[in-house]
Coordinates of C-alpha atoms in Angstrom, one line a residue:
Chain A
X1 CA 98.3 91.4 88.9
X2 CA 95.6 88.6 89.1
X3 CA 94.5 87.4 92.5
X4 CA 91.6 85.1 93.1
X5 CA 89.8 85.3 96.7
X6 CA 88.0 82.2 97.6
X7 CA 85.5 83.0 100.2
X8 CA 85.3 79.7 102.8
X9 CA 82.2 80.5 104.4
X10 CA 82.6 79.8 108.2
X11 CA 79.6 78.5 109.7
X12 CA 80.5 77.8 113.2
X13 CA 83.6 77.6 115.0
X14 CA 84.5 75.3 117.8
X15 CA 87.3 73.9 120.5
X16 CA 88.1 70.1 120.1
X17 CA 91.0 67.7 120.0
X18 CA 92.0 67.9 116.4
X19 CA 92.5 70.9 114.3
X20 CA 90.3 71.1 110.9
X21 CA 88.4 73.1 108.4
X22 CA 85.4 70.7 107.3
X23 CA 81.7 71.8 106.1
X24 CA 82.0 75.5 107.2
X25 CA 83.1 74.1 110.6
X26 CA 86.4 75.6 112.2
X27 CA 87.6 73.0 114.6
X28 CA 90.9 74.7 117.0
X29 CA 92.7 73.3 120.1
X30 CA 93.5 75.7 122.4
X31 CA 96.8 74.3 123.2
X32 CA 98.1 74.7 120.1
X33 CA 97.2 78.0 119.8
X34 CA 98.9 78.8 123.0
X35 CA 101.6 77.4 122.2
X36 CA 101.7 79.4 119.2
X37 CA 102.1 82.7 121.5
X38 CA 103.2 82.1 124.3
X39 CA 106.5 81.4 122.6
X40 CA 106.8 85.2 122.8
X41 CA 108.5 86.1 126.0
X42 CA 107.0 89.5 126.5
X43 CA 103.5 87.5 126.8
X44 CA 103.0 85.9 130.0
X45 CA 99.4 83.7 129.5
X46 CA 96.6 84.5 127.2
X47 CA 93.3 83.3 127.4
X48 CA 90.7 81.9 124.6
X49 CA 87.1 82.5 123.7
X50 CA 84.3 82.6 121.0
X51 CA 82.1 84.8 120.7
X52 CA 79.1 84.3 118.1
X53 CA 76.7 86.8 116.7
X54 CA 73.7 87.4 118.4
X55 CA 75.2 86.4 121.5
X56 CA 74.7 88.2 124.4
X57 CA 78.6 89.2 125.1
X58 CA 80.6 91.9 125.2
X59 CA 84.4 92.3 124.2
X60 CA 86.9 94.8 125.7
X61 CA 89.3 96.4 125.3
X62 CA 89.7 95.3 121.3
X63 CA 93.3 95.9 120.0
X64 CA 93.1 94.7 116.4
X65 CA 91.2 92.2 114.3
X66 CA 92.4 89.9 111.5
X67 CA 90.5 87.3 109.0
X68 CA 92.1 84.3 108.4
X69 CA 93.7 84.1 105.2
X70 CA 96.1 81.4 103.7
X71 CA 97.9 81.7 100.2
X72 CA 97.0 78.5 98.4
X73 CA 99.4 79.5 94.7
X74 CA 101.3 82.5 93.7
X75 CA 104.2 84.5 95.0
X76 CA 104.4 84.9 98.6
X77 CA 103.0 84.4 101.5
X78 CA 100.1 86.3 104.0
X79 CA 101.6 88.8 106.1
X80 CA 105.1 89.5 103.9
X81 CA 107.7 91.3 106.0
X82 CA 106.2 89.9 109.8
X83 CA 104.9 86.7 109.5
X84 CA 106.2 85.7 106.1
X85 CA 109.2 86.3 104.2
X86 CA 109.4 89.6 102.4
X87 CA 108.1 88.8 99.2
X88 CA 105.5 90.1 96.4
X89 CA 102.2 89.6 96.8
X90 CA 98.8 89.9 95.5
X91 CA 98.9 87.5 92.7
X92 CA 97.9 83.9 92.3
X93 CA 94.5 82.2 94.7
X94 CA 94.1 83.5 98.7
X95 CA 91.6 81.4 100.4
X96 CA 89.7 83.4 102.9
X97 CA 87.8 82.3 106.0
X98 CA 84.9 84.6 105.4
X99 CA 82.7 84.6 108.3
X100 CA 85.8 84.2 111.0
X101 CA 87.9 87.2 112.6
X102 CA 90.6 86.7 115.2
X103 CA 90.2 89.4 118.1
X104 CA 93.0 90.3 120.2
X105 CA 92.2 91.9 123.3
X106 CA 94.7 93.3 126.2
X107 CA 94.8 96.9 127.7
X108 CA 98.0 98.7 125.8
X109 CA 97.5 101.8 126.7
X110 CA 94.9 102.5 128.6
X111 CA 92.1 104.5 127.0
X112 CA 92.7 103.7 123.5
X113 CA 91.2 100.2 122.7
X114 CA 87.7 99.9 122.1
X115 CA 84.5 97.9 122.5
X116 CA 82.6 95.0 120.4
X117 CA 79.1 93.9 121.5
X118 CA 77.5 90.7 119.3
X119 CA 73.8 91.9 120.5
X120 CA 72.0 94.9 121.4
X121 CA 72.5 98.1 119.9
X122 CA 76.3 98.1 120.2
X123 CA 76.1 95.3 117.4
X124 CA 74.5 98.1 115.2
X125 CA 77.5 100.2 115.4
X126 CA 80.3 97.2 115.0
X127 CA 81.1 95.0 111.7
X128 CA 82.3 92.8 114.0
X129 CA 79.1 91.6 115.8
X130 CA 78.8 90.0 112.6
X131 CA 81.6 87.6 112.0
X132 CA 82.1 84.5 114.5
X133 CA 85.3 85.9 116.7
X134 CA 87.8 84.0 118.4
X135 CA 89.5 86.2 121.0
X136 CA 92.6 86.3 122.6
X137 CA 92.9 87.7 125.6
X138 CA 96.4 88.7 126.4
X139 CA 98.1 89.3 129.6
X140 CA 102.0 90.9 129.3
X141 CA 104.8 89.6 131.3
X142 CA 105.1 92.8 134.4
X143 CA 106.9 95.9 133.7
X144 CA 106.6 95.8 130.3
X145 CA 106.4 98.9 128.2
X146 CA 103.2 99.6 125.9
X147 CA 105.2 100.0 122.7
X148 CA 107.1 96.4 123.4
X149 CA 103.4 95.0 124.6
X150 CA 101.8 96.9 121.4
X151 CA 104.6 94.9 119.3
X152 CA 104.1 91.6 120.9
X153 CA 100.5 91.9 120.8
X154 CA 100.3 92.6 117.2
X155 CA 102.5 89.5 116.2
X156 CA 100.2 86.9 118.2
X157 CA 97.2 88.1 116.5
X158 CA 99.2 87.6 113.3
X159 CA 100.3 84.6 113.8
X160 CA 97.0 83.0 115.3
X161 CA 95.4 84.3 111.9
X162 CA 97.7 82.8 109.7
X163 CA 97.9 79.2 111.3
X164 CA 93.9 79.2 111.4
X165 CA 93.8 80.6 107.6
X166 CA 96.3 77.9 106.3
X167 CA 93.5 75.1 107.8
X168 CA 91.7 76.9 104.3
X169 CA 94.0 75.7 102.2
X170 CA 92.8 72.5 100.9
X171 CA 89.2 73.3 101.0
X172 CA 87.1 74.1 97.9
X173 CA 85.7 77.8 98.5
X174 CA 82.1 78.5 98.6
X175 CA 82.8 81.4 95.8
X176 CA 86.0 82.8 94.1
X177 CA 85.7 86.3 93.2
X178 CA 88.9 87.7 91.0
X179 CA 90.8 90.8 90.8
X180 CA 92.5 92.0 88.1
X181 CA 95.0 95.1 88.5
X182 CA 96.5 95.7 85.0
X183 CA 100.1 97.9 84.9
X184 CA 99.0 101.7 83.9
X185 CA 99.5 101.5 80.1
X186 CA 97.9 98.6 79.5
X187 CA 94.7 99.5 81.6
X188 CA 94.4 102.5 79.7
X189 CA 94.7 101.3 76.7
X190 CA 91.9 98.7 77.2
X191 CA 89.4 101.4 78.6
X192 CA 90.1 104.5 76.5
X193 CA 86.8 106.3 77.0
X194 CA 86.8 105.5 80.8
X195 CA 87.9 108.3 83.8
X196 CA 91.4 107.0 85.2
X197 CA 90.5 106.9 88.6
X198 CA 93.1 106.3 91.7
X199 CA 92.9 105.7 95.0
X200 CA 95.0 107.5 97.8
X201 CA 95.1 105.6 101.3
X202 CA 96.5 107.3 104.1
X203 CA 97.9 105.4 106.5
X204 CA 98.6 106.0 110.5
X205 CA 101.9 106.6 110.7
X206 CA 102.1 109.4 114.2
X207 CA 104.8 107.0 115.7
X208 CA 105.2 103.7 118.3
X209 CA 101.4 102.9 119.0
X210 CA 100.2 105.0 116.0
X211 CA 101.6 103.3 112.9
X212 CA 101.0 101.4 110.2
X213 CA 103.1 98.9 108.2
X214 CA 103.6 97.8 104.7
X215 CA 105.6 94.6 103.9
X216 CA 107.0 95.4 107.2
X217 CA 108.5 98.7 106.8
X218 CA 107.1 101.8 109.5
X219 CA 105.1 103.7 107.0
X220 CA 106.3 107.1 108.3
X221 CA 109.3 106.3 107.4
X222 CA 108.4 105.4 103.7
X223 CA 107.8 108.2 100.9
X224 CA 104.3 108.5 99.3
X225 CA 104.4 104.8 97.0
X226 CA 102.5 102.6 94.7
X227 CA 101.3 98.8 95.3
X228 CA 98.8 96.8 93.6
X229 CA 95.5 96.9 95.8
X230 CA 95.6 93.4 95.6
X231 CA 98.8 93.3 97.4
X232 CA 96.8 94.3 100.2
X233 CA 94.4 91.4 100.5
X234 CA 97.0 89.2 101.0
X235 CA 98.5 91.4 104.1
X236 CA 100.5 94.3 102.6
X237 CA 99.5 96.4 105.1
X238 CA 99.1 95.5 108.7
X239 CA 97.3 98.0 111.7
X240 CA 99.8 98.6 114.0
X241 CA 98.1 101.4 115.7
X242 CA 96.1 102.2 119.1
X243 CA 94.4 105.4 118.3
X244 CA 90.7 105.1 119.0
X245 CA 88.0 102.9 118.2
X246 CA 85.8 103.8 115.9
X247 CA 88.4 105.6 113.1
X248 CA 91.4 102.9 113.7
X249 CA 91.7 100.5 111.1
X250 CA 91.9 97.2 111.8
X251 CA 94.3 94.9 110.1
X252 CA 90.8 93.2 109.1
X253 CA 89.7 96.6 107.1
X254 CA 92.9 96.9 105.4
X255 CA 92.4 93.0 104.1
X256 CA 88.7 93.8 103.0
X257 CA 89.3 97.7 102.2
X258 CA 85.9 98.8 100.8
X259 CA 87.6 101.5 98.9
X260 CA 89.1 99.0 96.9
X261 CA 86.0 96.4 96.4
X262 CA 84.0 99.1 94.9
X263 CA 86.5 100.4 92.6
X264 CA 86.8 97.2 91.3
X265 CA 83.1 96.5 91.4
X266 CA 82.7 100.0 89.1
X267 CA 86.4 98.8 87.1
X268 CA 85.3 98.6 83.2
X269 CA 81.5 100.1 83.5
X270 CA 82.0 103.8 85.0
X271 CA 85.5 103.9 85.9
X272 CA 88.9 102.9 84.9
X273 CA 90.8 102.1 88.2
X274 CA 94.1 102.3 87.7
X275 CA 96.2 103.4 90.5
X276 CA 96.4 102.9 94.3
X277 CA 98.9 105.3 96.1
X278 CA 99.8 104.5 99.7
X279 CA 101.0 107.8 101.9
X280 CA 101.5 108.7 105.5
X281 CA 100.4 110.9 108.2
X282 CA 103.4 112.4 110.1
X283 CA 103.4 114.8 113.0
X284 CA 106.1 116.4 111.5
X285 CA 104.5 119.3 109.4
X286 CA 107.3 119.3 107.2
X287 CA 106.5 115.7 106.3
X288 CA 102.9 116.3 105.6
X289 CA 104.2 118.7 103.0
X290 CA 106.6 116.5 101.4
X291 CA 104.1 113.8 101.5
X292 CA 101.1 116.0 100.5
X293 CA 103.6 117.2 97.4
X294 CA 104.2 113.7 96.2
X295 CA 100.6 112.4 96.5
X296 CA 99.8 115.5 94.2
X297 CA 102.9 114.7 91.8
X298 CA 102.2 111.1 91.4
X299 CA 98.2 111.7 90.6
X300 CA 99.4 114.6 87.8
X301 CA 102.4 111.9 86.4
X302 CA 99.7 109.1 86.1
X303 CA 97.4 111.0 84.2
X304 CA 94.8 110.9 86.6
X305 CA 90.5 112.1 86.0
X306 CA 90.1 111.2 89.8
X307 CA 91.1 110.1 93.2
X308 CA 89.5 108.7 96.3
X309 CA 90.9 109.7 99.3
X310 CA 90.8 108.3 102.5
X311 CA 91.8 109.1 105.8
X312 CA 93.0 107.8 109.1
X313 CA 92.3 109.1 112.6
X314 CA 91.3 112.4 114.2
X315 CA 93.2 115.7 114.6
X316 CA 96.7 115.3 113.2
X317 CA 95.6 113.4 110.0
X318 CA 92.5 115.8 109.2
X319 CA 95.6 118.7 108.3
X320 CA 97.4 115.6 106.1
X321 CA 93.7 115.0 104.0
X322 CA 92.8 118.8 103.7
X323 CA 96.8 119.3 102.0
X324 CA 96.6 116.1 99.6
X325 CA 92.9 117.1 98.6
X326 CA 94.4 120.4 98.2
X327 CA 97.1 120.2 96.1
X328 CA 95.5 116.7 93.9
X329 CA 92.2 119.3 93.2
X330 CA 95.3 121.8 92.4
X331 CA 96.8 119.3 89.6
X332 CA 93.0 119.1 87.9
X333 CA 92.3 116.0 89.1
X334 CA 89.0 115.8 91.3
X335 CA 88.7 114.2 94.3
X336 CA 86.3 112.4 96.8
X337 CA 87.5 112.7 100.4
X338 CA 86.6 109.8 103.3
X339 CA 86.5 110.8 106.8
X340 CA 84.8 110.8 110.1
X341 CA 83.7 113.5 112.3
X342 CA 84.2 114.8 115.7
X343 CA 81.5 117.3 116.1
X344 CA 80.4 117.2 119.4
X345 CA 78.1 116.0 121.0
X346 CA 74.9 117.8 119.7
X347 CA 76.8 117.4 116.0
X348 CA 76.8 121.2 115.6
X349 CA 80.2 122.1 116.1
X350 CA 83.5 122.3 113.9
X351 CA 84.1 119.0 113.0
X352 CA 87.5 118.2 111.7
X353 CA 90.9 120.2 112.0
X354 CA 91.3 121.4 109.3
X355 CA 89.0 122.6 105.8
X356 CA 89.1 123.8 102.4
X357 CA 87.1 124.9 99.6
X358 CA 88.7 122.6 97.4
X359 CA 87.3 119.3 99.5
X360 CA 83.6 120.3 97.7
X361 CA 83.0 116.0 98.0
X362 CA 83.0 115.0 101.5
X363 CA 82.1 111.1 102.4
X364 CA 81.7 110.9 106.2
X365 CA 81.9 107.7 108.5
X366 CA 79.3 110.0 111.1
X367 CA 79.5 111.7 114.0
X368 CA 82.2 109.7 116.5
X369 CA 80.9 112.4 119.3
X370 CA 77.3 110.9 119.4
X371 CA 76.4 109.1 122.4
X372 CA 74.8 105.9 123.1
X373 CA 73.9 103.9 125.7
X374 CA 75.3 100.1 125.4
X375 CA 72.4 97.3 127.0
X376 CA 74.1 95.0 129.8
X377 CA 74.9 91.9 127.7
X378 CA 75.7 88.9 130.1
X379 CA 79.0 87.5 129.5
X380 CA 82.3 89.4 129.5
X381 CA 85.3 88.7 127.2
X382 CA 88.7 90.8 128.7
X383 CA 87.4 93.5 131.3
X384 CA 85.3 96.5 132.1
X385 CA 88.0 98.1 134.2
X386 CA 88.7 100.7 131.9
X387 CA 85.0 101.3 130.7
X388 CA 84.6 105.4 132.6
X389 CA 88.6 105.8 131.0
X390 CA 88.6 104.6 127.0
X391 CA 88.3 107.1 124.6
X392 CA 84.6 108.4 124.4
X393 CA 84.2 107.3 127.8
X394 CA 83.4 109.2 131.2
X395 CA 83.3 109.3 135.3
X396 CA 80.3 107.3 136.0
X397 CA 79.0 105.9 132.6
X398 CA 78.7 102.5 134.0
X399 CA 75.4 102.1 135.5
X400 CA 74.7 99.1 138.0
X401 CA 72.6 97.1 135.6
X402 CA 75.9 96.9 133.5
X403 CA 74.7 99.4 130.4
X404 CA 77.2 101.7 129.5
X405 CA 76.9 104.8 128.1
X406 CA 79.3 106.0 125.7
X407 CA 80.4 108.2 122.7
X408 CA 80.5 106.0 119.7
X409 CA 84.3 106.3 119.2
X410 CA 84.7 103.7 122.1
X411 CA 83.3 101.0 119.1
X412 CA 85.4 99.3 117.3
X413 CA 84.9 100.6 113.6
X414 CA 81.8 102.8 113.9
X415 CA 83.4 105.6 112.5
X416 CA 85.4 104.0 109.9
X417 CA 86.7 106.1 107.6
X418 CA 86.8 103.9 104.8
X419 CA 83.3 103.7 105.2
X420 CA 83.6 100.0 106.3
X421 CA 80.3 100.6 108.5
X422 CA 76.7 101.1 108.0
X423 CA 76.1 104.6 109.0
X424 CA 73.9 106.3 106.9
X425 CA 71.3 109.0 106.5
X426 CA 68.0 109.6 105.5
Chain B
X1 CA 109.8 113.3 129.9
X2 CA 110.9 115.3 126.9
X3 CA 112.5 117.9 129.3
X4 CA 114.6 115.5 130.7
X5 CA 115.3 113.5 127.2
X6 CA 115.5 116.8 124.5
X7 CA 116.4 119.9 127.2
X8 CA 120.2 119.9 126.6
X9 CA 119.6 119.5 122.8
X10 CA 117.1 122.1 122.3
X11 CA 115.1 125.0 124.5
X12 CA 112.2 123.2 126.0
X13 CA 109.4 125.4 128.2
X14 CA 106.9 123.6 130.5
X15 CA 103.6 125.1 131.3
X16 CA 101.6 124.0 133.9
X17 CA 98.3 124.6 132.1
X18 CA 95.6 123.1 130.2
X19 CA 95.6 122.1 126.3
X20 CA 93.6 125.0 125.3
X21 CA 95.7 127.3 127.1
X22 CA 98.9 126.0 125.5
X23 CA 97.1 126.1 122.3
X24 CA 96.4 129.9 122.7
X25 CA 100.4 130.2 124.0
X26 CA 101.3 128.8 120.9
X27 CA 99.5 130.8 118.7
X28 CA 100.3 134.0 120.6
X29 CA 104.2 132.5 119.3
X30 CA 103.2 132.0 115.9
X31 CA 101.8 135.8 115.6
X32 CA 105.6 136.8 116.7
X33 CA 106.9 135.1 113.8
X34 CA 107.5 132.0 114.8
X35 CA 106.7 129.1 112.7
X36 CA 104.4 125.8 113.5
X37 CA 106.7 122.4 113.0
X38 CA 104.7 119.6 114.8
X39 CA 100.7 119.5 114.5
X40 CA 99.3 120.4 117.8
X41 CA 96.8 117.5 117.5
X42 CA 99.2 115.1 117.1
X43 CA 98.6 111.4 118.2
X44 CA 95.4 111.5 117.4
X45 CA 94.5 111.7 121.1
X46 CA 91.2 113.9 122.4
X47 CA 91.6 117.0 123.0
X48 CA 90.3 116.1 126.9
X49 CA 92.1 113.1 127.5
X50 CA 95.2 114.8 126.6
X51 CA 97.6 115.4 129.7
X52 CA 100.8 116.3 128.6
X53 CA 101.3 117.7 124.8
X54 CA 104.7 119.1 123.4
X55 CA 104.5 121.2 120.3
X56 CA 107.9 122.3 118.3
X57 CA 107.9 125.3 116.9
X58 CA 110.9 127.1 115.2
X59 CA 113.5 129.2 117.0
X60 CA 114.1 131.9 114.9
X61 CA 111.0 134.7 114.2
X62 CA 110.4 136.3 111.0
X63 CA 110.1 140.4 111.7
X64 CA 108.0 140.8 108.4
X65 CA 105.3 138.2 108.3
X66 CA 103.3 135.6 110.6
X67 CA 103.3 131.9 109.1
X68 CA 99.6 131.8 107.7
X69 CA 99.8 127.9 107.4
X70 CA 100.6 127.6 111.3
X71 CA 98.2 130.5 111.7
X72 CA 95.3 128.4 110.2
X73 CA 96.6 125.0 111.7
X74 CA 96.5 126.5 115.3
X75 CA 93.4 128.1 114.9
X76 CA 91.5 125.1 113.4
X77 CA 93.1 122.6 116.3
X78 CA 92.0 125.8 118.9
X79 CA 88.5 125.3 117.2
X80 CA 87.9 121.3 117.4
X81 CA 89.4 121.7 120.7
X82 CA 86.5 123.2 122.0
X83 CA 84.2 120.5 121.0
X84 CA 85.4 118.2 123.7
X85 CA 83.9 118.2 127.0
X86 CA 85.6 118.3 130.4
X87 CA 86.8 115.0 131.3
X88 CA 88.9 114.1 134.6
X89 CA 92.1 111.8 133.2
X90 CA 92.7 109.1 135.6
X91 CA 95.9 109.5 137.6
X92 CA 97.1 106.1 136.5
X93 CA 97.1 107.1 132.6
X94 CA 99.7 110.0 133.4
X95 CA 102.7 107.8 132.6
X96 CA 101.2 106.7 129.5
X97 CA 100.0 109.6 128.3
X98 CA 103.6 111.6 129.1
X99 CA 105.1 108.4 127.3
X100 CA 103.1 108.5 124.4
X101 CA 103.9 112.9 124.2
X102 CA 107.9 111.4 124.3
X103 CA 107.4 108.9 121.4
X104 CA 105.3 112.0 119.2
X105 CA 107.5 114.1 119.3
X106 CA 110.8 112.0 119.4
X107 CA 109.2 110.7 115.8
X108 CA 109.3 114.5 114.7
X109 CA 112.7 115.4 116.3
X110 CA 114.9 112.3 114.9

């Protein structure tokens, strides 16, 4: 498959009378954008705001952010299986409003949504100080339960992304950047002397409020499969999941999946990436083994040097990555694991649930116990109300000047445990 | 919740007790011969914000040997379980948290 991304670089976005895309400038009416939601019934008003970086202003609770993409030629459409027919994607040109992120924000369940500051030293910790964010800030018709609200909430997010992206798609992109994913034979046939390299994504799938889905479909549900990572730029795979901040993935980090970026950055020079391999993370231990056993299978039938693997969440999942690094190291092909930690606070303790010799190459997303105290920013997208009760949070951490102190899992993505962040040591 | 949903279909106990203690119950199971079929960790939920947590394990007990995959899943999940410091859950997140135990383990029971 052959996709071409062409990065729209979004320079400032604004509310006005007329909807457009012009010189970097993202023009939206509000009414049409509620419109656009509040045709859901489960939804009873939702609120709009932007939020720039640098800005003194604070977002909570986050439930999931999404670029702005549109399909411009090829098969498909963004979003296949939700928002757009089921079809195949990842071919063809996606024009992408780089720059742009649509935030939805709305308290599902209570302690697991998470936090994005534009300024201070929250920013540090978020990707998403960094893009120019217009947020939606939900409220759900009364009595309704989280999963329907999760549901509903998850499909206006959707939607307001793909009715912004498609103002993309007669604008000429700043930059194109292609990606070519050739069938197995063929790519190893045009880089003989080069390690076949695959990549394993594990994806959230602990049930309502913890899943993840591909062309629609409830990924526990689904066997360990193969796609074409570029299927995943145009939407494959959509978050669906409130787990906590810092180690969710974000519908945005599946559409801009480092994992794969590099691997196609080192495609041809070090590496020969030729395989991407898409399995779950049931509670069900039974499951993990059947799903550990094909992960292992498929590497050994494809002929695999290597895999990348990379995880999703805390606890449960840690048992799923320890099994498929397990049993891929146990087929002779070597592997590179991607996770986060949970450590405690001091970062001394036992940090994930599970271990084995066999994971000997460990990439971590850092330490989602450390603790941090957030500056008071000024303005206040969604609410604080929950701020002592999200995840990472605690009686009394708000302090009257409005700085919070928290563990960094209450941030959205500063975890992230496909290294979407910029943790790093010296 | 899962009581009232699953306790006709299969034997359901309810201890009044905290996460570590129900970890320790479980394990004390698994070293009878009983064998782990739901990750105690499940949900991805901390350790201290967790309220109400069901685990399955297996009805029958093997006489000649203890499960050493649920022995070392236990153990590690007793182990990161440690990590998390005391934390007083807000009354108002009881019905969500016994709501999201339901869903867990209704995914694993289906």
């Amino acid at each position: 498959m052959n996709l071409k991304l062409g990065n729209i670089n979004i320079k400032d976005i604004k509310f006005g009378k007329k909807a457009s895309l012009k010189d970097g400038v993202l023009n939206l009416v509000e009414k049409e954008l509620e419109a656009l939601v509040l045709s859901d019934e489960n939804i009873s008003s939702v609120k709009f705001d932007i939020a720039k970086p640098g800005e003194s202003t604070r977002i909570m609770p986050v439930k999931d952010v999404i670029e702005p993409r549109t399909k411009v030629s090829g098969n498909g459409d963004i979003f296949p299986g939700v928002i757009s027919k089921v079809d195949t994607v990842g071919s063809g040109v996606t024009h992408v409003l780089k720059g742009a992120a649509v935030v939805t924000t709305g308290q599902v369940v209570g302690f697991q949504e998470g936090i994005i500051d534009m300024s201070g030293l929250g920013a540090e910790y978020t990707p998403f100080s960094k893009t120019i964010n217009i947020v939606a800030d939900f409220t759900p018709v009364k009595g309704l339960t989280p999963h329907k609200y999760e549901e509903s909430l998850r499909k206006a997010g959707l939607k307001l992304a793909y009715e912004i992206g498609k103002l993309g798609r007669d604008v000429t992109p700043d930059e194109v950047k292609e990606y070519e994913f050739l069938p197995l034979l063929e790519s190893v046939q045009k880089y003989p002397n080069l390690p076949k390299v695959g990549y394993v994504q594990m994806l959230q799938s602990q049930g309502l409020l913890h899943d993840t889905y591909v062309y629609g479909i409830d990924m526990k549900l689904s066997l360990t499969t193969m796609l074409s990572p570029t299927e995943i730029f145009d939407g494959a795979i959509l978050s669906g999941n409130c787990v906590s901040a810092c180690d969710k993935n974000t519908t945005y980090h599946h559409q801009n999946n480092p994992v794969i970026t590099d691997m196609f950055e080192a495609h041809g020079k070090t590496i020969n990436f030729c395989a991407m391999i898409i399995t779950n993370e049931n509670v069900f231990l039974m499951d993990k083994q059947r799903s550990s056993d094909w992960t292992a299978k498929l590497t050994k039938y494809l002929g695999l040097d290597g895999a990348i693997i990379s995880q999703e969440g805390f606890g449960n999942p840690d048992t799923d990555l320890i099994m498929n690094c397990k049993k891929v190291e146990g087929m002779g092909v070597k592997t590179v694991i991607i996770t986060d930690e949970y450590a405690g606070r001091e970062g001394t303790s036992q940090s994930l649930a599970d271990a084995d010799p066999s994971a000997d190459a460990v990439v971590t997303g850092g330490n989602a116990n450390q603790v941090v105290t957030l500056p008071p920013l000024k303005k206040l997208i969604g609410s604080t109300s929950h701020v002592e009760k999200i995840a990472g949070g605690f009686k009394g951490n708000m302090a009257k000047d409005g700085s919070i102190t928290v563990e960094i899992q209450a941030i959205i993505g500063a975890t992230n445990e496909m290294g979407f962040n910029k943790m790093s040591a010296r | 919740m899962v009581k009232e949903k699953y306790g006709k279909e299969i034997e359901v106990k309810f201890y009044e007790e905290s996460l570590c203690e129900l970890l320790f119950r479980v394990r004390d199971f698994v070293h009878i011969g009983h064998k782990l079929l739901t990750h105690p960790l499940s949900g991805s939920i901390k350790p201290n914000e967790t309220k109400f947590k069901s685990v399955l394990i297996s009805k029958e007990k093997s006489s000649e040997k203890t499960d050493l995959e649920s022995i070392q899943i236990i153990e590690n999940s007793i182990g990161l379980v440690k990590n998390f410091p005391a934390y007083e859950i807000p009354n108002e997140h009881f019905d969500h948290l016994r709501q999201i135990d339901l869903i867990l383990i209704s995914g694993a029971i289906r």
